[in-house]
XYZ file of N, CA and C in Angstrom:
480
model
N 2.770 -17.524 20.300
C 2.358 -17.417 19.032
C 1.586 -16.137 18.934
N 2.188 -14.820 18.538
C 1.425 -13.668 18.516
C 0.058 -13.581 17.470
N -0.944 -13.170 17.970
C -2.027 -13.281 17.139
C -2.936 -11.786 17.110
N -3.064 -11.310 16.184
C -3.934 -10.105 16.115
C -5.416 -10.334 15.868
N -6.248 -9.518 16.414
C -7.608 -9.833 16.147
C -7.930 -9.323 14.604
N -8.558 -10.173 13.935
C -9.006 -9.857 12.573
C -9.905 -8.658 12.713
N -9.759 -7.698 11.910
C -10.631 -6.472 11.732
C -11.577 -6.931 10.412
N -12.769 -6.883 10.764
C -13.923 -7.129 9.734
C -13.742 -6.100 8.698
N -14.273 -6.243 7.439
C -14.188 -5.360 6.385
C -15.025 -3.973 6.843
N -14.843 -2.970 6.437
C -15.231 -1.613 6.872
C -16.725 -1.534 6.740
N -17.271 -0.687 7.528
C -18.761 -0.284 7.224
C -18.399 1.070 6.543
N -19.055 1.396 5.341
C -18.636 2.478 4.658
C -20.087 3.249 4.361
N -19.898 4.412 3.907
C -21.088 5.284 3.346
C -21.826 4.399 2.163
N -22.844 5.007 1.723
C -23.636 4.368 0.557
C -23.053 4.704 -0.836
N -22.416 5.892 -0.875
C -21.807 6.112 -2.307
C -20.650 5.276 -2.603
N -20.505 5.230 -3.939
C -19.428 4.469 -4.778
C -18.105 4.946 -4.100
N -17.992 6.229 -3.999
C -16.617 6.946 -3.670
C -16.348 6.445 -2.057
N -17.354 6.534 -1.371
C -17.102 6.149 0.132
C -16.802 4.810 0.317
N -17.499 3.800 -0.594
C -17.199 2.463 -0.384
C -15.751 2.202 -0.875
N -15.205 2.669 -2.116
C -13.864 2.419 -2.563
C -12.960 2.999 -1.538
N -13.199 4.278 -1.130
C -12.069 4.919 -0.249
C -12.083 4.019 1.048
N -13.229 3.740 1.647
C -13.295 2.889 2.861
C -12.303 1.602 2.865
N -12.733 0.850 1.523
C -11.910 -0.384 1.604
C -10.426 -0.089 1.326
N -10.035 0.930 0.487
C -8.693 1.233 0.425
C -8.067 1.635 1.621
N -8.594 2.323 2.480
C -8.069 2.760 3.769
C -7.994 1.445 4.727
N -8.866 0.755 4.534
C -8.881 -0.598 5.414
C -7.713 -1.385 5.051
N -7.435 -1.649 3.825
C -6.312 -2.283 3.381
C -4.873 -1.597 3.741
N -4.923 -0.334 3.490
C -3.770 0.480 3.788
C -3.426 0.296 5.330
N -4.387 0.299 6.225
C -4.185 0.154 7.727
C -3.637 -1.314 7.932
N -4.279 -2.214 7.233
C -3.939 -3.666 7.416
C -2.547 -3.980 7.313
N -1.995 -3.562 6.020
C -0.635 -3.800 5.458
C 0.334 -3.049 6.280
N -0.096 -1.707 6.780
C 1.015 -1.005 7.421
C 1.129 -1.698 8.877
N 0.029 -2.155 9.563
C 0.074 -2.962 10.832
C 0.910 -4.151 10.626
N 0.690 -4.818 9.428
C 1.580 -6.109 9.320
C 2.947 -5.824 9.263
N 3.376 -4.734 8.807
C 4.832 -4.471 8.950
C 5.386 -3.995 9.940
N 4.542 -2.836 10.589
C 4.881 -2.256 11.733
C 5.305 -3.227 12.854
N 6.537 -3.033 13.500
C 6.916 -3.789 14.524
C 7.682 -5.239 14.158
N 7.764 -5.298 12.799
C 8.345 -6.743 12.275
C 9.818 -6.641 12.729
N 10.386 -7.802 13.067
C 11.709 -7.706 13.551
C 12.692 -7.550 12.473
N 13.871 -6.924 12.778
C 15.065 -6.886 11.916
C 15.998 -8.027 12.265
N 16.758 -8.559 11.394
C 16.781 -8.445 10.041
C 15.887 -9.187 9.102
N 14.806 -9.994 9.905
C 14.052 -10.807 8.997
C 12.899 -10.073 8.224
N 12.570 -8.717 8.518
C 11.854 -8.051 7.696
C 12.309 -7.646 6.528
N 13.691 -7.796 6.210
C 14.307 -7.671 5.010
C 14.555 -8.902 4.224
N 14.575 -9.941 4.917
C 14.957 -11.260 4.442
C 14.111 -11.781 3.341
N 14.572 -12.241 2.366
C 13.803 -12.896 1.272
C 13.382 -14.102 1.864
N 12.137 -14.367 2.028
C 11.320 -15.725 2.572
C 10.882 -16.587 1.522
N 10.912 -16.014 0.157
C 10.503 -16.872 -0.866
C 11.425 -16.707 -1.997
N 11.471 -17.596 -2.970
C 12.468 -17.685 -4.178
C 12.535 -16.431 -4.766
N 11.310 -15.670 -4.977
C 11.267 -14.316 -5.696
C 12.178 -13.230 -5.188
N 12.566 -13.582 -3.992
C 13.249 -12.377 -3.167
C 12.277 -11.470 -2.410
N 11.096 -11.643 -2.529
C 10.121 -10.716 -1.912
C 10.192 -10.831 -0.382
N 10.410 -9.485 0.159
C 10.333 -9.456 1.667
C 9.395 -8.302 2.219
N 9.134 -8.353 3.413
C 8.038 -7.713 4.074
C 8.289 -6.144 3.816
N 9.473 -5.753 4.099
C 9.668 -4.167 4.006
C 9.628 -3.753 2.707
N 10.098 -4.548 1.750
C 10.031 -4.074 0.215
C 8.782 -4.184 -0.187
N 7.720 -4.954 0.241
C 6.331 -4.809 -0.173
C 5.740 -3.460 0.210
N 6.144 -2.960 1.333
C 5.624 -1.613 1.876
C 6.194 -0.584 1.042
N 7.481 -0.679 0.818
C 8.206 0.308 -0.058
C 7.615 0.531 -1.627
N 7.237 -0.790 -1.897
C 6.640 -0.737 -3.310
C 5.375 -0.045 -3.274
N 4.358 -0.344 -2.401
C 3.287 0.314 -2.317
C 3.222 1.725 -2.105
N 4.283 2.188 -1.456
C 4.568 3.628 -1.261
C 4.837 4.284 -2.578
N 5.572 3.591 -3.425
C 5.958 4.150 -4.826
C 4.638 4.176 -5.638
N 3.801 3.081 -5.561
C 2.507 3.045 -6.416
C 1.542 4.050 -6.002
N 1.440 4.352 -4.634
C 0.511 5.501 -4.142
C 1.008 6.869 -4.753
N 2.389 7.010 -4.741
C 2.800 8.237 -5.166
C 2.740 8.426 -6.620
N 2.990 7.302 -7.461
C 2.792 7.412 -8.819
C 1.320 7.648 -9.197
N 0.389 6.736 -8.719
C -0.877 6.902 -9.165
C -1.678 8.329 -8.658
N -1.463 8.645 -7.324
C -2.147 9.682 -6.898
C -1.498 10.996 -6.978
N -0.172 11.009 -6.750
C 0.699 12.198 -6.601
C 1.529 12.434 -7.977
N 1.438 11.644 -8.866
C 2.123 11.957 -10.273
C 3.734 11.745 -10.386
N 4.191 11.098 -9.224
C 5.589 11.018 -9.342
C 6.016 9.858 -10.367
N 7.073 10.000 -11.041
C 7.471 9.215 -11.954
C 8.414 8.092 -11.361
N 8.057 6.833 -11.698
C 8.819 5.676 -11.334
C 9.516 5.165 -12.572
N 10.945 5.117 -12.664
C 11.543 4.596 -13.848
C 12.003 3.117 -13.701
N 11.999 2.610 -12.540
C 12.383 1.170 -12.232
C 11.496 0.577 -11.252
N 10.485 -0.045 -11.538
C 9.579 -0.730 -10.647
C 9.992 -1.715 -9.846
N 11.042 -2.628 -10.492
C 11.745 -3.612 -9.654
C 12.377 -3.209 -8.554
N 12.918 -1.935 -8.740
C 13.682 -1.283 -7.625
C 12.873 -0.844 -6.479
N 11.698 -0.580 -6.626
C 10.791 -0.143 -5.549
C 10.486 -1.242 -4.608
N 10.861 -2.429 -4.972
C 10.419 -3.618 -3.898
C 11.880 -3.762 -3.064
N 12.686 -2.728 -2.996
C 13.824 -2.858 -2.013
C 13.974 -1.547 -1.210
N 13.972 -1.653 0.032
C 14.040 -0.610 1.095
C 15.462 -0.277 1.329
N 15.952 0.816 1.437
C 17.157 1.247 1.728
C 17.723 0.505 3.061
N 19.137 0.154 3.083
C 19.395 -0.359 4.265
C 19.643 0.378 5.399
N 19.603 1.656 5.203
C 19.543 2.668 6.300
C 18.048 3.113 6.921
N 17.016 2.573 6.239
C 15.891 2.853 6.685
C 15.516 1.892 7.663
N 14.795 2.232 8.750
C 14.440 1.374 9.737
C 12.967 0.976 9.399
N 12.321 -0.004 9.990
C 11.025 -0.474 9.757
C 9.943 0.815 10.042
N 10.156 1.420 11.155
C 9.482 2.775 11.407
C 9.500 3.706 10.305
N 10.797 3.960 9.792
C 10.835 4.959 8.597
C 9.895 4.455 7.424
N 10.082 3.268 6.975
C 9.307 2.743 5.958
C 7.857 2.866 6.038
N 7.295 2.369 7.284
C 5.918 2.454 7.635
C 5.355 3.954 7.684
N 6.236 4.916 8.232
C 5.845 6.166 8.357
C 5.865 6.862 6.851
N 6.724 6.526 5.999
C 6.744 7.045 4.593
C 5.410 6.394 3.933
N 5.130 5.196 4.091
C 3.870 4.750 3.493
C 2.628 5.394 4.055
N 2.592 5.500 5.292
C 1.447 6.367 5.704
C 1.323 7.733 5.312
N 2.444 8.434 5.221
C 2.333 9.700 4.629
C 1.964 9.858 3.266
N 2.564 8.749 2.507
C 2.051 8.703 1.214
C 0.508 8.609 0.949
N 0.062 7.709 1.865
C -1.428 7.433 1.879
C -2.242 8.663 2.192
N -1.731 9.406 3.193
C -2.354 10.780 3.620
C -2.345 11.741 2.609
N -1.210 11.776 1.902
C -1.188 12.899 0.766
C -2.077 12.346 -0.366
N -2.210 11.039 -0.650
C -3.164 10.532 -1.622
C -4.566 10.854 -1.166
N -4.908 10.709 -0.059
C -6.088 11.083 0.459
C -6.549 12.406 0.327
N -5.524 13.328 0.584
C -5.752 14.779 0.472
C -6.048 15.030 -1.092
N -5.446 14.317 -2.020
C -5.814 14.516 -3.465
C -7.135 14.197 -3.856
N -7.546 12.875 -3.188
C -8.864 12.412 -3.250
C -9.974 13.155 -2.782
N -9.555 13.989 -1.802
C -10.582 14.823 -1.077
C -11.161 15.860 -2.160
N -10.300 16.268 -2.958
C -10.663 17.123 -3.924
C -11.176 16.551 -5.286
N -11.558 15.360 -5.327
C -12.052 14.695 -6.417
C -13.521 14.289 -6.456
N -14.402 15.028 -6.789
C -15.869 14.847 -6.710
C -16.301 14.003 -7.627
N -15.749 13.758 -8.776
C -16.244 12.995 -10.003
C -15.271 11.886 -10.211
N -15.665 10.550 -9.912
C -14.870 9.432 -10.057
C -14.590 9.015 -11.458
N -15.354 9.794 -12.323
C -14.931 9.573 -13.850
C -14.038 10.672 -14.426
N -13.622 11.497 -13.424
C -12.746 12.395 -13.999
C -11.138 11.901 -13.782
N -10.191 12.489 -14.573
C -8.894 11.974 -14.299
C -8.410 12.471 -12.954
N -7.509 11.599 -12.360
C -6.674 11.829 -11.281
C -5.954 13.108 -11.692
N -5.985 14.121 -10.701
C -5.305 15.272 -11.067
C -3.678 15.114 -10.837
N -2.851 15.524 -11.670
C -1.484 15.020 -11.532
C -0.609 16.269 -11.881
N 0.433 16.386 -11.067
C 1.284 17.622 -11.287
C 2.289 17.331 -12.409
N 2.391 16.061 -12.941
C 3.289 15.655 -13.972
C 2.501 15.634 -15.397
N 3.067 16.197 -16.303
C 2.395 16.152 -17.607
C 3.062 15.108 -18.662
N 2.360 15.073 -19.833
C 2.916 14.200 -20.854
C 2.505 12.675 -20.701
N 1.762 12.349 -19.779
C 1.255 11.188 -19.608
C -0.198 11.110 -19.224
N -1.302 10.495 -19.884
C -2.668 10.615 -19.599
C -2.963 10.018 -18.177
N -3.660 10.660 -17.400
C -4.086 10.218 -16.001
C -5.292 9.214 -15.975
N -5.214 8.337 -15.330
C -6.466 7.414 -15.293
C -7.633 8.092 -14.560
N -8.852 7.545 -14.703
C -9.860 8.075 -13.787
C -9.614 7.887 -12.491
N -10.422 8.645 -11.549
C -10.253 8.404 -10.170
C -10.819 7.086 -9.738
N -11.868 6.589 -10.466
C -12.443 5.207 -10.253
C -11.398 4.248 -10.582
N -10.611 4.254 -11.690
C -9.765 3.362 -11.977
C -8.480 3.356 -11.043
N -8.185 4.397 -10.544
C -6.967 4.505 -9.661
C -7.368 3.923 -8.359
N -8.532 4.235 -7.833
C -9.000 3.607 -6.571
C -9.010 2.038 -6.658
N -9.700 1.654 -7.698
C -9.806 0.161 -7.901
C -8.421 -0.527 -7.969
N -7.643 0.132 -8.884
C -6.274 -0.314 -8.936
C -5.557 -0.383 -7.559
N -5.607 0.693 -6.669
C -4.915 0.680 -5.569
C -5.615 -0.426 -4.546
N -6.795 -0.631 -4.578
C -7.414 -1.655 -3.830
C -6.897 -3.039 -4.196
N -6.922 -3.183 -5.676
C -6.292 -4.444 -6.066
C -4.865 -4.656 -5.602
N -4.115 -3.656 -5.951
C -2.524 -3.864 -5.609
C -2.250 -3.822 -4.073
N -3.100 -3.155 -3.280
C -2.730 -3.208 -1.770
C -3.289 -4.513 -1.308
N -4.409 -4.946 -1.780
C -4.927 -6.332 -1.373
C -4.027 -7.361 -1.699
N -3.544 -7.353 -2.908
C -2.764 -8.432 -3.387
C -1.499 -8.344 -2.457
N -0.810 -7.362 -2.374
C 0.401 -7.416 -1.339
C 0.159 -7.539 0.230
N -0.945 -7.046 0.525
C -1.296 -7.514 1.908
C -1.517 -8.954 2.129
N -1.924 -9.536 1.215
C -2.004 -11.137 1.207
C -0.414 -11.842 1.273
N 0.430 -11.162 0.482
C 1.845 -11.513 0.485
C 2.347 -11.435 1.898
N 1.963 -10.121 2.390
C 2.494 -9.593 3.722
C 2.082 -10.649 5.073
N 0.816 -10.911 4.856
C 0.089 -11.932 5.782
C 1.211 -13.267 6.007
N 1.451 -13.623 4.676
C 2.268 -15.007 4.785
C 3.783 -14.685 5.277
N 4.253 -13.684 4.635
C 5.756 -13.313 5.136
C 5.728 -13.004 6.555
N 4.820 -12.183 7.194
C 4.851 -12.133 8.629
C 4.775 -13.209 9.416
N 3.862 -14.133 9.010
C 3.636 -15.479 9.838
C 4.879 -16.255 9.534
N 5.520 -16.239 8.437
C 6.783 -16.882 8.504
C 7.957 -16.329 9.276
N 7.781 -15.050 9.547
C 8.904 -14.443 10.300
C 8.844 -14.705 11.839
N 7.547 -14.411 12.209
C 7.491 -14.679 13.901
C 5.989 -15.178 14.235
N 5.402 -15.762 13.264
C 4.125 -16.375 13.571
C 2.946 -15.535 13.898
N 3.062 -13.976 13.650
C 2.194 -13.175 13.752
C 1.045 -13.272 12.749
N -0.262 -13.333 13.104
C -1.281 -13.777 12.192
C -2.434 -12.575 12.453
N -3.396 -12.387 11.618
C -4.447 -11.586 11.737
C -4.215 -10.161 11.058
N -5.391 -9.418 10.905
C -5.312 -8.170 10.429
C -5.263 -7.080 11.495
């Protein structure tokens, strides 16, 4: 039974921004590790009645990161829960990590948590940086919990 060592919550700086970003990066690392190395075809298999699968969770989080921080438009959120059959696990994990890195580059330029997230897309009001960070922590944490259960069902791998 594979077991990962649980990583404790991160030690962060004292500022609100450092704390929020530290927890978001912690959750991002945790869910990427949970998906990375998961076996095919089980990583795509619906393990619960809703159809949720491990690879689809990470594909969805990639779309959320890109929407919130990079301003990409998503027209069908349900479709974001499905990875392409041609994408490998490594492809989906790499795309997620790249989206998180690009999001962090945007956040590096945001000194005021109360300011709107800079977005290249117009026509829709941007949330504040604070709201975007808290939402991504909630969204990533929620799906990381789902991923924990799904990965354990696949190959008994547990831990963060």
